[in-house]
């Protein structure tokens, strides 16, 4: 039987333009290909976890427009349980405008639409679905109170709660003390620890400060360089995998989804981080968010 995880988060459609470089403020540049690709941090993580071998229930909100319908249809193709996806008429489904540059870097703006209508009472209404979950995973692209409601249910039921604090935000102690594992990138870790600027040498200190708040496991993701991990019994860098980046969009999402899937399946943390880094590295060799998430077999056998 596949281990069950619950993902609470956003569903977007990504409007992607390939560009020579990320435009500066006020600059207009001519791009090349345009693509409409399934995305959204929550959905990307749900899809990545499902492909990594988990039985995923996705709690989200889409509109009744064509984008929302297509998104739900796609989740079903990945055998994700979509029974907890709320349909909100009168708004649009989440949209992200994405520039992807030749070196694989990106810039993203999100119009959340229906994602903003996923309320704490919706999560409370779906409480039964958390029952046999091994992990609950959330990000910050839906209202913060909704994430808190999910964390409270997970905490009350003794289910590990992974928070990917993206997009970056200040996080209250009352949320942090319900988190089991937190997975910021460097910028998000700086926001959580109240820094306006930081350099690479600050990473151990930032991990320490977050860890000291509530004793939660801290995983700071550093792109291709790897992951800085701080737990009760380990602290240090776990090396990443070097690949030629085509598109880094959703690499963090694939990392989080695969990590949750691996931990739910009983893998120990160190091995699960390596597994998730393999998945994320594969994803950056391909265009797009959800289309880039690899399946279990590929994660296990990819030759770097
Ligand atoms: O993390 C990448 C995702 O961020 C994109 O798929 C986009 O939809 C935004 O949510």
CSV table of C-alpha atoms and ligand atoms in Angstrom, one decimal:
chain,number,residue,atom,x,y,z
A,1,UNK,CA,0.0,0.0,0.0
A,2,UNK,CA,1.2,3.5,-0.8
A,3,UNK,CA,1.7,5.8,2.2
A,4,UNK,CA,-0.9,8.6,2.4
A,5,UNK,CA,0.0,12.2,2.5
A,6,UNK,CA,-2.2,15.3,2.6
A,7,UNK,CA,-1.0,18.4,0.6
A,8,UNK,CA,-2.7,21.7,1.4
A,9,UNK,CA,-1.9,24.4,-1.1
A,10,UNK,CA,-2.3,26.4,-4.4
A,11,UNK,CA,-3.2,25.3,-7.9
A,12,UNK,CA,-2.1,27.5,-10.7
A,13,UNK,CA,-1.8,27.5,-14.5
A,14,UNK,CA,1.6,28.8,-15.5
A,15,UNK,CA,1.9,31.1,-18.5
A,16,UNK,CA,5.5,30.7,-19.5
A,17,UNK,CA,7.6,32.7,-21.9
A,18,UNK,CA,11.2,31.7,-22.7
A,19,UNK,CA,13.4,34.9,-22.6
A,20,UNK,CA,17.1,35.6,-23.2
A,21,UNK,CA,17.3,37.1,-19.7
A,22,UNK,CA,15.0,38.1,-16.9
A,23,UNK,CA,13.7,41.7,-17.8
A,24,UNK,CA,14.8,44.6,-15.6
A,25,UNK,CA,12.1,47.0,-14.3
A,26,UNK,CA,10.8,49.0,-17.2
A,27,UNK,CA,12.4,46.8,-19.8
A,28,UNK,CA,10.5,45.1,-22.6
A,29,UNK,CA,12.3,42.1,-24.2
A,30,UNK,CA,11.3,39.8,-27.0
A,31,UNK,CA,10.8,36.2,-25.9
A,32,UNK,CA,10.6,33.0,-27.8
A,33,UNK,CA,8.2,30.1,-27.1
A,34,UNK,CA,5.0,30.6,-25.0
A,35,UNK,CA,3.6,27.7,-23.0
A,36,UNK,CA,0.6,27.0,-20.8
A,37,UNK,CA,1.8,24.6,-18.1
A,38,UNK,CA,0.2,23.2,-14.9
A,39,UNK,CA,1.7,24.8,-11.8
A,40,UNK,CA,1.1,26.2,-8.4
A,41,UNK,CA,3.4,25.3,-5.4
A,42,UNK,CA,0.8,23.1,-3.7
A,43,UNK,CA,-0.1,21.3,-6.9
A,44,UNK,CA,3.5,20.9,-8.0
A,45,UNK,CA,4.3,19.3,-4.6
A,46,UNK,CA,1.2,17.1,-4.7
A,47,UNK,CA,2.1,15.8,-8.2
A,48,UNK,CA,5.8,15.3,-7.2
A,49,UNK,CA,4.8,13.3,-4.1
A,50,UNK,CA,2.4,11.2,-6.1
A,51,UNK,CA,5.0,10.4,-8.8
A,52,UNK,CA,7.5,9.6,-6.0
A,53,UNK,CA,5.2,6.9,-4.8
A,54,UNK,CA,2.7,8.5,-2.3
A,55,UNK,CA,-1.1,8.2,-2.1
A,56,UNK,CA,-1.9,12.0,-2.2
A,57,UNK,CA,-5.0,13.8,-1.2
A,58,UNK,CA,-4.8,17.4,-2.4
A,59,UNK,CA,-6.8,20.1,-0.6
A,60,UNK,CA,-7.0,23.2,-2.8
A,61,UNK,CA,-9.4,25.6,-4.4
A,62,UNK,CA,-10.0,26.3,-8.1
A,63,UNK,CA,-12.6,28.2,-10.0
A,64,UNK,CA,-15.2,26.6,-12.3
A,65,UNK,CA,-13.3,28.1,-15.3
A,66,UNK,CA,-11.5,26.1,-18.0
A,67,UNK,CA,-8.1,26.4,-16.2
A,68,UNK,CA,-9.6,24.9,-12.9
A,69,UNK,CA,-11.3,22.0,-14.7
A,70,UNK,CA,-8.2,21.2,-16.7
A,71,UNK,CA,-6.0,21.3,-13.5
A,72,UNK,CA,-8.3,18.9,-11.6
A,73,UNK,CA,-8.3,16.6,-14.7
A,74,UNK,CA,-4.5,16.6,-14.6
A,75,UNK,CA,-4.3,15.7,-10.9
A,76,UNK,CA,-6.6,12.7,-11.5
A,77,UNK,CA,-4.1,11.5,-14.2
A,78,UNK,CA,-1.5,11.3,-11.4
A,79,UNK,CA,-4.0,9.4,-9.3
A,80,UNK,CA,-4.3,12.2,-6.8
A,81,UNK,CA,-7.5,12.2,-4.7
A,82,UNK,CA,-9.3,15.4,-5.8
A,83,UNK,CA,-12.4,15.0,-3.6
A,84,UNK,CA,-11.2,17.8,-1.3
A,85,UNK,CA,-10.7,20.4,-4.1
A,86,UNK,CA,-13.2,23.2,-3.5
A,87,UNK,CA,-14.7,24.9,-6.6
A,88,UNK,CA,-15.1,28.6,-6.2
A,89,UNK,CA,-17.2,30.4,-8.9
A,90,UNK,CA,-17.0,34.1,-9.4
A,91,UNK,CA,-13.2,34.3,-9.6
A,92,UNK,CA,-10.5,32.9,-11.8
A,93,UNK,CA,-8.3,29.9,-11.0
A,94,UNK,CA,-4.8,30.7,-9.9
A,95,UNK,CA,-2.5,32.1,-12.7
A,96,UNK,CA,1.3,32.6,-12.7
A,97,UNK,CA,3.2,34.6,-15.2
A,98,UNK,CA,6.7,33.2,-15.6
A,99,UNK,CA,9.8,34.3,-17.5
A,100,UNK,CA,12.3,31.5,-17.9
A,101,UNK,CA,15.8,32.7,-19.0
A,102,UNK,CA,18.4,30.8,-21.1
A,103,UNK,CA,20.3,29.9,-17.9
A,104,UNK,CA,17.2,28.3,-16.4
A,105,UNK,CA,16.5,31.1,-13.9
A,106,UNK,CA,13.0,32.4,-13.6
A,107,UNK,CA,10.8,35.2,-12.3
A,108,UNK,CA,7.2,34.6,-11.3
A,109,UNK,CA,4.2,36.7,-10.5
A,110,UNK,CA,1.0,35.1,-9.2
A,111,UNK,CA,-2.6,36.2,-9.5
A,112,UNK,CA,-4.0,33.8,-6.8
A,113,UNK,CA,-7.7,34.0,-7.7
A,114,UNK,CA,-9.5,31.0,-6.2
A,115,UNK,CA,-6.4,30.1,-4.1
A,116,UNK,CA,-7.4,33.0,-1.8
A,117,UNK,CA,-10.8,31.3,-1.1
A,118,UNK,CA,-9.4,28.3,0.6
A,119,UNK,CA,-10.5,29.1,4.2
A,120,UNK,CA,-9.7,27.5,7.6
A,121,UNK,CA,-13.3,26.2,7.8
A,122,UNK,CA,-12.7,24.3,4.5
A,123,UNK,CA,-9.7,22.6,6.1
A,124,UNK,CA,-11.7,21.8,9.2
A,125,UNK,CA,-14.5,20.4,7.0
A,126,UNK,CA,-12.0,18.0,5.5
A,127,UNK,CA,-10.5,16.9,8.9
A,128,UNK,CA,-11.5,13.3,8.4
A,129,UNK,CA,-9.2,13.0,5.4
A,130,UNK,CA,-6.2,13.7,7.6
A,131,UNK,CA,-7.0,10.5,9.6
A,132,UNK,CA,-4.5,8.0,8.2
A,133,UNK,CA,-2.0,10.4,6.7
A,134,UNK,CA,1.7,9.9,7.4
A,135,UNK,CA,2.6,13.5,6.5
A,136,UNK,CA,0.8,16.8,6.0
A,137,UNK,CA,2.6,19.2,3.6
A,138,UNK,CA,1.8,22.9,3.1
A,139,UNK,CA,3.3,26.1,1.6
A,140,UNK,CA,2.3,29.7,1.8
A,141,UNK,CA,0.4,30.4,-1.5
A,142,UNK,CA,-3.0,30.0,0.2
A,143,UNK,CA,-4.1,32.2,3.2
A,144,UNK,CA,-1.9,31.9,6.2
A,145,UNK,CA,-4.9,31.2,8.5
A,146,UNK,CA,-5.7,28.2,6.3
A,147,UNK,CA,-2.1,26.8,6.7
A,148,UNK,CA,-2.4,27.3,10.4
A,149,UNK,CA,-5.7,25.4,10.5
A,150,UNK,CA,-4.0,22.5,8.6
A,151,UNK,CA,-1.0,22.6,11.1
A,152,UNK,CA,-3.4,22.5,14.0
A,153,UNK,CA,-5.2,19.5,12.8
A,154,UNK,CA,-1.9,17.7,12.0
A,155,UNK,CA,-0.6,18.6,15.4
A,156,UNK,CA,-3.7,17.4,17.2
A,157,UNK,CA,-3.6,14.1,15.4
A,158,UNK,CA,0.2,13.7,15.9
A,159,UNK,CA,0.9,13.7,12.2
A,160,UNK,CA,4.3,15.3,11.1
A,161,UNK,CA,3.7,18.6,9.4
A,162,UNK,CA,6.2,19.9,6.8
A,163,UNK,CA,6.0,23.6,6.0
A,164,UNK,CA,7.6,24.9,2.9
A,165,UNK,CA,7.5,28.6,3.7
A,166,UNK,CA,7.2,29.8,0.1
A,167,UNK,CA,6.6,32.6,-0.9
A,168,UNK,CA,8.7,34.0,1.9
A,169,UNK,CA,6.9,35.4,5.0
A,170,UNK,CA,7.4,36.1,8.6
A,171,UNK,CA,6.1,33.1,10.6
A,172,UNK,CA,4.5,33.3,14.0
A,173,UNK,CA,5.8,31.2,16.9
A,174,UNK,CA,2.3,29.7,17.2
A,175,UNK,CA,2.6,28.2,13.7
A,176,UNK,CA,6.3,27.3,14.0
A,177,UNK,CA,5.6,25.2,17.1
A,178,UNK,CA,3.3,23.0,15.1
A,179,UNK,CA,5.8,22.4,12.4
A,180,UNK,CA,7.9,19.2,12.3
A,181,UNK,CA,10.2,20.1,9.4
A,182,UNK,CA,10.6,23.5,7.7
A,183,UNK,CA,12.2,23.8,4.2
A,184,UNK,CA,13.0,27.4,3.4
A,185,UNK,CA,15.4,28.5,0.7
A,186,UNK,CA,18.1,31.0,1.7
A,187,UNK,CA,15.9,34.0,1.1
A,188,UNK,CA,13.0,32.6,3.0
A,189,UNK,CA,15.3,31.6,5.9
A,190,UNK,CA,16.5,35.2,6.0
A,191,UNK,CA,12.9,36.5,6.1
A,192,UNK,CA,12.0,34.1,8.9
A,193,UNK,CA,15.1,35.1,10.9
A,194,UNK,CA,14.5,38.9,10.3
A,195,UNK,CA,17.5,39.6,8.1
A,196,UNK,CA,17.5,42.2,5.3
A,197,UNK,CA,20.6,40.8,3.7
A,198,UNK,CA,22.7,37.7,4.2
A,199,UNK,CA,25.6,35.8,2.6
A,200,UNK,CA,26.4,32.1,2.4
A,201,UNK,CA,28.3,32.2,5.7
A,202,UNK,CA,25.1,33.1,7.5
A,203,UNK,CA,23.3,29.9,6.6
A,204,UNK,CA,24.4,27.8,9.6
A,205,UNK,CA,23.4,30.7,11.9
A,206,UNK,CA,20.0,31.1,10.2
A,207,UNK,CA,19.4,27.3,10.5
A,208,UNK,CA,20.4,27.5,14.2
A,209,UNK,CA,18.1,30.4,14.9
A,210,UNK,CA,15.1,28.7,13.3
A,211,UNK,CA,16.0,25.4,15.1
A,212,UNK,CA,16.3,27.2,18.4
A,213,UNK,CA,12.8,28.7,18.2
A,214,UNK,CA,11.0,25.4,18.4
A,215,UNK,CA,13.5,22.5,18.0
A,216,UNK,CA,12.1,21.7,14.5
A,217,UNK,CA,14.1,20.1,11.8
A,218,UNK,CA,15.5,22.8,9.5
A,219,UNK,CA,16.3,22.1,5.9
A,220,UNK,CA,17.6,25.2,4.0
A,221,UNK,CA,17.6,24.4,0.3
A,222,UNK,CA,20.6,25.9,-1.6
A,223,UNK,CA,19.7,24.9,-5.2
A,224,UNK,CA,22.4,22.8,-6.9
A,225,UNK,CA,24.7,23.3,-3.9
A,226,UNK,CA,22.6,21.0,-1.8
A,227,UNK,CA,20.7,21.3,1.5
A,228,UNK,CA,21.8,22.6,4.8
A,229,UNK,CA,20.3,20.3,7.5
A,230,UNK,CA,20.0,20.9,11.2
A,231,UNK,CA,18.4,18.4,13.5
A,232,UNK,CA,19.0,17.3,17.1
A,233,UNK,CA,21.7,14.9,16.0
A,234,UNK,CA,23.1,16.3,12.7
A,235,UNK,CA,24.2,19.6,11.3
A,236,UNK,CA,25.8,20.2,7.9
A,237,UNK,CA,25.5,20.3,4.1
A,238,UNK,CA,24.1,17.4,2.2
A,239,UNK,CA,25.6,17.8,-1.3
A,240,UNK,CA,23.2,18.3,-4.3
A,241,UNK,CA,23.6,16.9,-7.8
A,242,UNK,CA,25.1,18.9,-10.7
A,243,UNK,CA,23.0,19.1,-13.9
A,244,UNK,CA,22.6,21.5,-16.8
A,245,UNK,CA,19.6,23.6,-15.9
A,246,UNK,CA,17.0,24.2,-18.5
A,247,UNK,CA,14.3,25.5,-16.2
A,248,UNK,CA,14.5,25.8,-12.4
A,249,UNK,CA,10.8,26.5,-11.9
A,250,UNK,CA,9.3,24.2,-9.3
A,251,UNK,CA,12.7,22.6,-8.3
A,252,UNK,CA,11.9,23.4,-4.7
A,253,UNK,CA,8.4,22.0,-5.1
A,254,UNK,CA,9.7,18.7,-6.5
A,255,UNK,CA,12.1,18.6,-3.6
A,256,UNK,CA,9.3,19.0,-1.1
A,257,UNK,CA,6.9,16.6,-2.7
A,258,UNK,CA,9.6,13.9,-3.1
A,259,UNK,CA,10.8,14.5,0.5
A,260,UNK,CA,7.3,14.1,1.9
A,261,UNK,CA,6.7,11.0,-0.2
A,262,UNK,CA,10.0,9.4,0.9
A,263,UNK,CA,9.5,10.2,4.6
A,264,UNK,CA,5.9,8.9,4.5
A,265,UNK,CA,7.2,5.7,3.0
A,266,UNK,CA,9.5,5.3,6.1
A,267,UNK,CA,12.8,6.4,4.6
A,268,UNK,CA,15.2,8.0,7.2
A,269,UNK,CA,15.6,11.8,6.9
A,270,UNK,CA,19.2,11.8,5.5
A,271,UNK,CA,18.3,9.3,2.7
A,272,UNK,CA,15.0,11.1,2.1
A,273,UNK,CA,16.9,14.4,1.6
A,274,UNK,CA,19.2,12.7,-0.9
A,275,UNK,CA,16.2,11.1,-2.7
A,276,UNK,CA,14.4,14.5,-2.9
A,277,UNK,CA,17.6,16.2,-4.2
A,278,UNK,CA,17.8,13.6,-7.0
A,279,UNK,CA,14.2,14.3,-7.9
A,280,UNK,CA,14.7,18.1,-7.9
A,281,UNK,CA,17.9,17.9,-10.0
A,282,UNK,CA,16.1,15.8,-12.6
A,283,UNK,CA,13.3,18.3,-12.7
A,284,UNK,CA,15.6,21.3,-13.6
A,285,UNK,CA,16.8,19.5,-16.7
A,286,UNK,CA,13.2,19.9,-18.1
A,287,UNK,CA,10.9,22.7,-18.9
A,288,UNK,CA,7.9,23.5,-16.8
A,289,UNK,CA,6.6,22.8,-13.3
A,290,UNK,CA,4.5,19.7,-13.1
A,291,UNK,CA,5.7,18.1,-16.4
A,292,UNK,CA,9.2,18.2,-14.9
A,293,UNK,CA,8.5,16.1,-11.8
A,294,UNK,CA,10.1,12.6,-12.2
A,295,UNK,CA,8.5,9.2,-11.4
A,296,UNK,CA,9.9,6.9,-8.7
A,297,UNK,CA,11.7,4.6,-11.1
A,298,UNK,CA,13.5,7.5,-12.7
A,299,UNK,CA,14.5,9.1,-9.3
A,300,UNK,CA,16.0,5.8,-8.2
A,301,UNK,CA,17.9,5.0,-11.5
A,302,UNK,CA,18.9,8.4,-13.0
A,303,UNK,CA,22.6,8.6,-13.8
A,304,UNK,CA,24.0,11.9,-12.8
B,1,LIG,O1,7.2,27.1,-7.4
B,1,LIG,C1,6.9,27.3,-8.7
B,1,LIG,C2,5.4,27.7,-8.8
B,1,LIG,O2,5.3,29.0,-8.2
B,1,LIG,C3,4.9,27.9,-10.2
B,1,LIG,O3,4.4,26.7,-10.7
B,1,LIG,C4,3.9,29.0,-10.1
B,1,LIG,O4,2.6,28.6,-10.3
B,1,LIG,C5,4.1,29.5,-8.7
B,1,LIG,O5,3.1,29.1,-7.8
